Amino acid sequence: MRSTLLSRIMADETQEAGGIHFPFPFTPYAIQKDFMAALYQVLEAGKIGIFESPTGTGKSLSLICGALSWLRDFEQKKRQEEERLLEAGAPTSSDGLAPALGPPPSCQGSPGTPEATGEPDWITQFVQKKEERDLVDRLKEEQVRRKKREERLQQIRHNAKLRFAAKRMRQEDEETERLLRLSSEMLAAGTEPEQVASGEEELVLTEYESDEEKGVPSGVDVDEDDLDEEHVTKIYYCSRTHSQLAQFVHEVQKSPFGQDTRLVSLGSRQNLCVNGDVRKLGSVQLINDRCVEMQRSKHERKSITEEEEPTRRRRRQEPRATCPFYSHERLQLLRDEVLAGVKDVEQLVALGKEARACPYYGGRFAIPAAQLVVLPYQMLLHAPTRQAAGIRLQGQVVVIDEAHNLIDTITNIHSMEVRGSQLCQAHSQLLQYTERYGKRLKAKNLMYIKQLLYLLEKFVAVLGGNIKQNPNTQTLSQAGTELKTINDFLFQSKIDNINLFKVRRYCEKSKISRKLLGFTERYGAVLVPSMEQPKLSGFQVFLQSLQPGATVAPATPAEAEEDRSPRPASPLMHVEGFLEALTTANQDGRVILSRQGSLSQSSLKFLLLNPAVHFAQVVKECRAVIIAGGTMQPVSDFREQLLAGAGVEAERVVEFSCGHVIPPDHILPLIICSGPSNQMLDFTYQKRGLPQMMDETGRILCNLCNVVPGGVVCFFPSYEYQHQVCAHWEKSGLLARLTIRKRIFQEPKKANRVEQVLLEYSRCIKHCGQARGTETGALLLSVVGGKMSEGINFSDDLGRCVVMVGMPYPNIMSPELQEKMAYLDQMLPRAPSQARPGKALVENLCMKAVNQSIGRAIRHQKDFASIVLLDQRYASPAIQAKLPAWIRDRVEVKATFGPAFAALRKFHREKAGLS
């Protein structure tokens, strides 16, 4: 009833409202005004928006100011409606209580009348008035809670006493830790604890935990419900990388909303953990498991069998590891600090260290009251991660930025691969765990463990291996790739009689992989025995120690150092992910059996074909979803593969695309069909390796480098082709000719060298611009889909010309791509005149990669650049239609090289005075 009343009043006021005021840090461009207005309408109407705004047009600020303006108005309308309802109130008696139960006099009749035997009106009226009273009570509670929160945040913003209180609390904790450490050292230096006589156990002090350590808040200022607030309407903003999220947060800080917005930056434990002992574990999974274990160690009470009774009291003396940064009182202070001012992940970590409170949990506890939550793709798009983080999407707004690869991201998140070596290692560990603890396990535990062992054995067998042999030395009789439907794989593996849903649920509830991880950590890495490895594994050493009279040599320093190194996550965790994937509907996924010679290198991979099944929950629960990016073309993939498959009606989808902020004469996009020697430019896979094609490419670049100042960025379809071309140029002398005008840099394959190459490339261009010699800049040879094709800004002289060599079509022979094409051909409808969905997929993947690469240039209003597409296939109108609108409307097709070169020379001569 409440939501109906609110929505009705808000709809009326929206119609009465005039223009919308968008606060902005400066006078916005016209396209920014259009963007914000369209965004506001989509959020107000509760629709799905696909927004495209080229890089350099202020897309982030438009998203911030447009979305937060809508949220501002939404909250204001909601408060006004609440005030009206509270003013109207609910009928009460003179003593403040609800009217006495009973029908009004006008409704009272004799038992025999029709009114008495039918459904009386007074019951309906009573129920309605009760709902109204309940609504008013809830509104009053929300108002009180909201007022308390606002007062707390105002105190933090303006009252330094709270900061001093936090500092004093931190100093007290440090002193307590120091005393505890000294006590522990004294105990460690002593002898074994003295055995007490029977009946004296209760006289010995048990392990003490203060209320704070138990998680019980102390102090009059701590409200029991303070860490569990109701979720307000908010905006979830997600992007691909942490650097992009940090950049967005900095834009919020600079915006007119930077002072008053309650923003929370979320991240993984690996990025947010401030506990040094946990961080040094290295592996994401190990950090997650250790963190959860430390929280549960405060509260878990394990059942103890009669066999364990003699050791129970002694175990009670052993301290359990708890996290010193997980304190409800400090987490409350950290949560309020987070909400009091806009902070990115690095600032949140620094604040957590200062307050000695966990930034991971502090951020999670701040989610309910936050207005804007900033988080990576995976936390939003993966349902279990979303639930674990406390994210609730019901009635909220989701903005997915840099969404050009959204479909691939969802597919990759929910695809899972497990190697043969992991299968064998999981089987070995689980078998040895059972041998160690089998007699203490209940029948159901043993049943499910046997099922897991059986599954692992059959997975190895379907690859052609033997679970009892070392996977590194097993050579498979047949090699190659085989693709199966889920049901066919289950039948071939002979596991169709096992309920995988129950097995998966058992793994989740029993936490068997975590137990197994602790087991292997205790006794060392458990590997399959190998005749080629004389060194004993940790578990074999443990088995030897159990033999009567056996002695174990102490570990050498090298071995001890090796034991202290971070261990990989339990292989059973990967298997659990694969089992979960196998519960997908048969038509929505495939299993790829990859046999690569040895069993350890072979793998089983689940391929998700229908990402819409995982995106459906997002669009179903959210009030509105915005999918935004700089290059969203072609958008047909989003409509057909993602939204239509998720059950979104076409009427709910709104598209918005704007032009660039640069003047029309600041960009020259050219499609060149032939080179200087009239060689037709056909970079298909069959012809691109021909010597004449590689020579013609070199001649074109030589001509371009003669007239283009500053930096030229040239993209190749692959690393292999780039190296092939460079090797050919070196032999033919073309490479030496290129170096006369431009110093040549090549994109490195290793990510840690990218920054260094970019720095040297930038320095070279700057030096050449000042020297005014024969060398006019630099040529950067890059790869589509590589490190330089996304997220790198080649603004101004760093990218005066972007060259695309050929069309980067994906490998059509890939089994994954072929299966995806067949799936789309079968599932998506098409008109007779349209291309098959599978073929359209290949073209769209190619053009998305092209659009991302050529979008590296033109980064602001005064920037200018030429864009050269080398391949006659770009001249096709169907291909040109997939280019971004701001390029498509200005592109020129040049059948021969002469007119194209003349246009380029004229363009850069005219623009020379602007640089």
PDB file of N, CA and C in Angstrom, residues 816-855:
ATOM      1  N   GLU A 816      34.727 -22.820 -29.290  1.00  0.00           N
ATOM      2  CA  GLU A 816      33.835 -21.989 -28.474  1.00  0.00           C
ATOM      3  C   GLU A 816      33.022 -21.036 -29.339  1.00  0.00           C
ATOM      4  N   LEU A 817      33.714 -20.355 -30.284  1.00  0.00           N
ATOM      5  CA  LEU A 817      33.013 -19.394 -31.140  1.00  0.00           C
ATOM      6  C   LEU A 817      32.024 -20.096 -32.060  1.00  0.00           C
ATOM      7  N   GLN A 818      32.403 -21.242 -32.594  1.00  0.00           N
ATOM      8  CA  GLN A 818      31.489 -21.975 -33.477  1.00  0.00           C
ATOM      9  C   GLN A 818      30.227 -22.401 -32.724  1.00  0.00           C
ATOM     10  N   GLU A 819      30.403 -22.837 -31.478  1.00  0.00           N
ATOM     11  CA  GLU A 819      29.240 -23.255 -30.706  1.00  0.00           C
ATOM     12  C   GLU A 819      28.357 -22.061 -30.349  1.00  0.00           C
ATOM     13  N   LYS A 820      28.974 -20.937 -30.063  1.00  0.00           N
ATOM     14  CA  LYS A 820      28.211 -19.718 -29.765  1.00  0.00           C
ATOM     15  C   LYS A 820      27.424 -19.273 -30.990  1.00  0.00           C
ATOM     16  N   MET A 821      28.045 -19.351 -32.168  1.00  0.00           N
ATOM     17  CA  MET A 821      27.361 -18.973 -33.408  1.00  0.00           C
ATOM     18  C   MET A 821      26.170 -19.897 -33.668  1.00  0.00           C
ATOM     19  N   ALA A 822      26.394 -21.198 -33.493  1.00  0.00           N
ATOM     20  CA  ALA A 822      25.304 -22.156 -33.708  1.00  0.00           C
ATOM     21  C   ALA A 822      24.172 -21.918 -32.715  1.00  0.00           C
ATOM     22  N   TYR A 823      24.526 -21.589 -31.486  1.00  0.00           N
ATOM     23  CA  TYR A 823      23.509 -21.326 -30.462  1.00  0.00           C
ATOM     24  C   TYR A 823      22.654 -20.121 -30.845  1.00  0.00           C
ATOM     25  N   LEU A 824      23.309 -19.035 -31.293  1.00  0.00           N
ATOM     26  CA  LEU A 824      22.565 -17.827 -31.664  1.00  0.00           C
ATOM     27  C   LEU A 824      21.705 -18.075 -32.899  1.00  0.00           C
ATOM     28  N   ASP A 825      22.230 -18.832 -33.865  1.00  0.00           N
ATOM     29  CA  ASP A 825      21.435 -19.156 -35.059  1.00  0.00           C
ATOM     30  C   ASP A 825      20.165 -19.907 -34.690  1.00  0.00           C
ATOM     31  N   GLN A 826      20.273 -20.729 -33.665  1.00  0.00           N
ATOM     32  CA  GLN A 826      19.130 -21.535 -33.257  1.00  0.00           C
ATOM     33  C   GLN A 826      18.148 -20.748 -32.383  1.00  0.00           C
ATOM     34  N   MET A 827      18.673 -19.868 -31.522  1.00  0.00           N
ATOM     35  CA  MET A 827      17.827 -19.224 -30.520  1.00  0.00           C
ATOM     36  C   MET A 827      17.258 -17.885 -30.941  1.00  0.00           C
ATOM     37  N   LEU A 828      17.985 -17.121 -31.762  1.00  0.00           N
ATOM     38  CA  LEU A 828      17.539 -15.769 -32.093  1.00  0.00           C
ATOM     39  C   LEU A 828      16.744 -15.749 -33.391  1.00  0.00           C
ATOM     40  N   PRO A 829      15.616 -15.071 -33.401  1.00  0.00           N
ATOM     41  CA  PRO A 829      14.848 -14.958 -34.646  1.00  0.00           C
ATOM     42  C   PRO A 829      15.523 -13.973 -35.602  1.00  0.00           C
ATOM     43  N   ARG A 830      15.276 -14.127 -36.901  1.00  0.00           N
ATOM     44  CA  ARG A 830      15.829 -13.178 -37.865  1.00  0.00           C
ATOM     45  C   ARG A 830      14.914 -13.090 -39.070  1.00  0.00           C
ATOM     46  N   ALA A 831      14.924 -11.912 -39.678  1.00  0.00           N
ATOM     47  CA  ALA A 831      14.153 -11.701 -40.911  1.00  0.00           C
ATOM     48  C   ALA A 831      14.918 -12.307 -42.077  1.00  0.00           C
ATOM     49  N   PRO A 832      14.207 -12.676 -43.170  1.00  0.00           N
ATOM     50  CA  PRO A 832      14.894 -13.289 -44.322  1.00  0.00           C
ATOM     51  C   PRO A 832      16.012 -12.433 -44.893  1.00  0.00           C
ATOM     52  N   SER A 833      15.875 -11.107 -44.812  1.00  0.00           N
ATOM     53  CA  SER A 833      16.884 -10.221 -45.396  1.00  0.00           C
ATOM     54  C   SER A 833      18.087 -10.008 -44.478  1.00  0.00           C
ATOM     55  N   GLN A 834      17.973 -10.416 -43.235  1.00  0.00           N
ATOM     56  CA  GLN A 834      19.057 -10.201 -42.277  1.00  0.00           C
ATOM     57  C   GLN A 834      20.086 -11.320 -42.321  1.00  0.00           C
ATOM     58  N   ALA A 835      21.313 -10.967 -41.913  1.00  0.00           N
ATOM     59  CA  ALA A 835      22.372 -11.981 -41.822  1.00  0.00           C
ATOM     60  C   ALA A 835      22.093 -12.911 -40.649  1.00  0.00           C
ATOM     61  N   ARG A 836      22.636 -14.117 -40.716  1.00  0.00           N
ATOM     62  CA  ARG A 836      22.466 -15.052 -39.612  1.00  0.00           C
ATOM     63  C   ARG A 836      23.042 -14.449 -38.338  1.00  0.00           C
ATOM     64  N   PRO A 837      22.383 -14.669 -37.184  1.00  0.00           N
ATOM     65  CA  PRO A 837      22.903 -14.117 -35.918  1.00  0.00           C
ATOM     66  C   PRO A 837      24.339 -14.526 -35.632  1.00  0.00           C
ATOM     67  N   GLY A 838      24.704 -15.755 -36.019  1.00  0.00           N
ATOM     68  CA  GLY A 838      26.074 -16.200 -35.786  1.00  0.00           C
ATOM     69  C   GLY A 838      27.082 -15.382 -36.574  1.00  0.00           C
ATOM     70  N   LYS A 839      26.775 -15.097 -37.828  1.00  0.00           N
ATOM     71  CA  LYS A 839      27.666 -14.270 -38.647  1.00  0.00           C
ATOM     72  C   LYS A 839      27.716 -12.843 -38.109  1.00  0.00           C
ATOM     73  N   ALA A 840      26.552 -12.333 -37.697  1.00  0.00           N
ATOM     74  CA  ALA A 840      26.513 -10.989 -37.125  1.00  0.00           C
ATOM     75  C   ALA A 840      27.358 -10.904 -35.859  1.00  0.00           C
ATOM     76  N   LEU A 841      27.376 -11.991 -35.070  1.00  0.00           N
ATOM     77  CA  LEU A 841      28.191 -12.015 -33.865  1.00  0.00           C
ATOM     78  C   LEU A 841      29.661 -11.799 -34.198  1.00  0.00           C
ATOM     79  N   VAL A 842      30.148 -12.502 -35.226  1.00  0.00           N
ATOM     80  CA  VAL A 842      31.561 -12.394 -35.598  1.00  0.00           C
ATOM     81  C   VAL A 842      31.884 -10.973 -36.037  1.00  0.00           C
ATOM     82  N   GLU A 843      31.017 -10.387 -36.869  1.00  0.00           N
ATOM     83  CA  GLU A 843      31.247  -9.014 -37.324  1.00  0.00           C
ATOM     84  C   GLU A 843      31.209  -8.031 -36.150  1.00  0.00           C
ATOM     85  N   ASN A 844      30.271  -8.249 -35.232  1.00  0.00           N
ATOM     86  CA  ASN A 844      30.150  -7.336 -34.098  1.00  0.00           C
ATOM     87  C   ASN A 844      31.363  -7.419 -33.179  1.00  0.00           C
ATOM     88  N   LEU A 845      31.878  -8.628 -32.946  1.00  0.00           N
ATOM     89  CA  LEU A 845      33.085  -8.770 -32.129  1.00  0.00           C
ATOM     90  C   LEU A 845      34.256  -8.032 -32.763  1.00  0.00           C
ATOM     91  N   CYS A 846      34.362  -8.151 -34.079  1.00  0.00           N
ATOM     92  CA  CYS A 846      35.432  -7.472 -34.808  1.00  0.00           C
ATOM     93  C   CYS A 846      35.302  -5.956 -34.676  1.00  0.00           C
ATOM     94  N   MET A 847      34.099  -5.429 -34.935  1.00  0.00           N
ATOM     95  CA  MET A 847      33.929  -3.978 -34.945  1.00  0.00           C
ATOM     96  C   MET A 847      33.981  -3.377 -33.539  1.00  0.00           C
ATOM     97  N   LYS A 848      33.573  -4.125 -32.541  1.00  0.00           N
ATOM     98  CA  LYS A 848      33.736  -3.614 -31.173  1.00  0.00           C
ATOM     99  C   LYS A 848      35.218  -3.417 -30.860  1.00  0.00           C
ATOM    100  N   ALA A 849      36.049  -4.363 -31.303  1.00  0.00           N
ATOM    101  CA  ALA A 849      37.493  -4.246 -31.078  1.00  0.00           C
ATOM    102  C   ALA A 849      38.068  -3.063 -31.853  1.00  0.00           C
ATOM    103  N   VAL A 850      37.593  -2.877 -33.088  1.00  0.00           N
ATOM    104  CA  VAL A 850      38.057  -1.741 -33.900  1.00  0.00           C
ATOM    105  C   VAL A 850      37.668  -0.426 -33.228  1.00  0.00           C
ATOM    106  N   ASN A 851      36.415  -0.318 -32.810  1.00  0.00           N
ATOM    107  CA  ASN A 851      35.923   0.922 -32.209  1.00  0.00           C
ATOM    108  C   ASN A 851      36.673   1.265 -30.928  1.00  0.00           C
ATOM    109  N   GLN A 852      36.999   0.234 -30.131  1.00  0.00           N
ATOM    110  CA  GLN A 852      37.767   0.483 -28.923  1.00  0.00           C
ATOM    111  C   GLN A 852      39.151   1.025 -29.244  1.00  0.00           C
ATOM    112  N   SER A 853      39.782   0.482 -30.269  1.00  0.00           N
ATOM    113  CA  SER A 853      41.149   0.882 -30.610  1.00  0.00           C
ATOM    114  C   SER A 853      41.201   2.299 -31.172  1.00  0.00           C
ATOM    115  N   ILE A 854      40.325   2.599 -32.107  1.00  0.00           N
ATOM    116  CA  ILE A 854      40.378   3.931 -32.721  1.00  0.00           C
ATOM    117  C   ILE A 854      39.863   5.005 -31.766  1.00  0.00           C
ATOM    118  N   GLY A 855      39.185   4.589 -30.712  1.00  0.00           N
ATOM    119  CA  GLY A 855      38.730   5.537 -29.705  1.00  0.00           C
ATOM    120  C   GLY A 855      39.821   5.998 -28.761  1.00  0.00           C
TER     121      GLY A 855
END
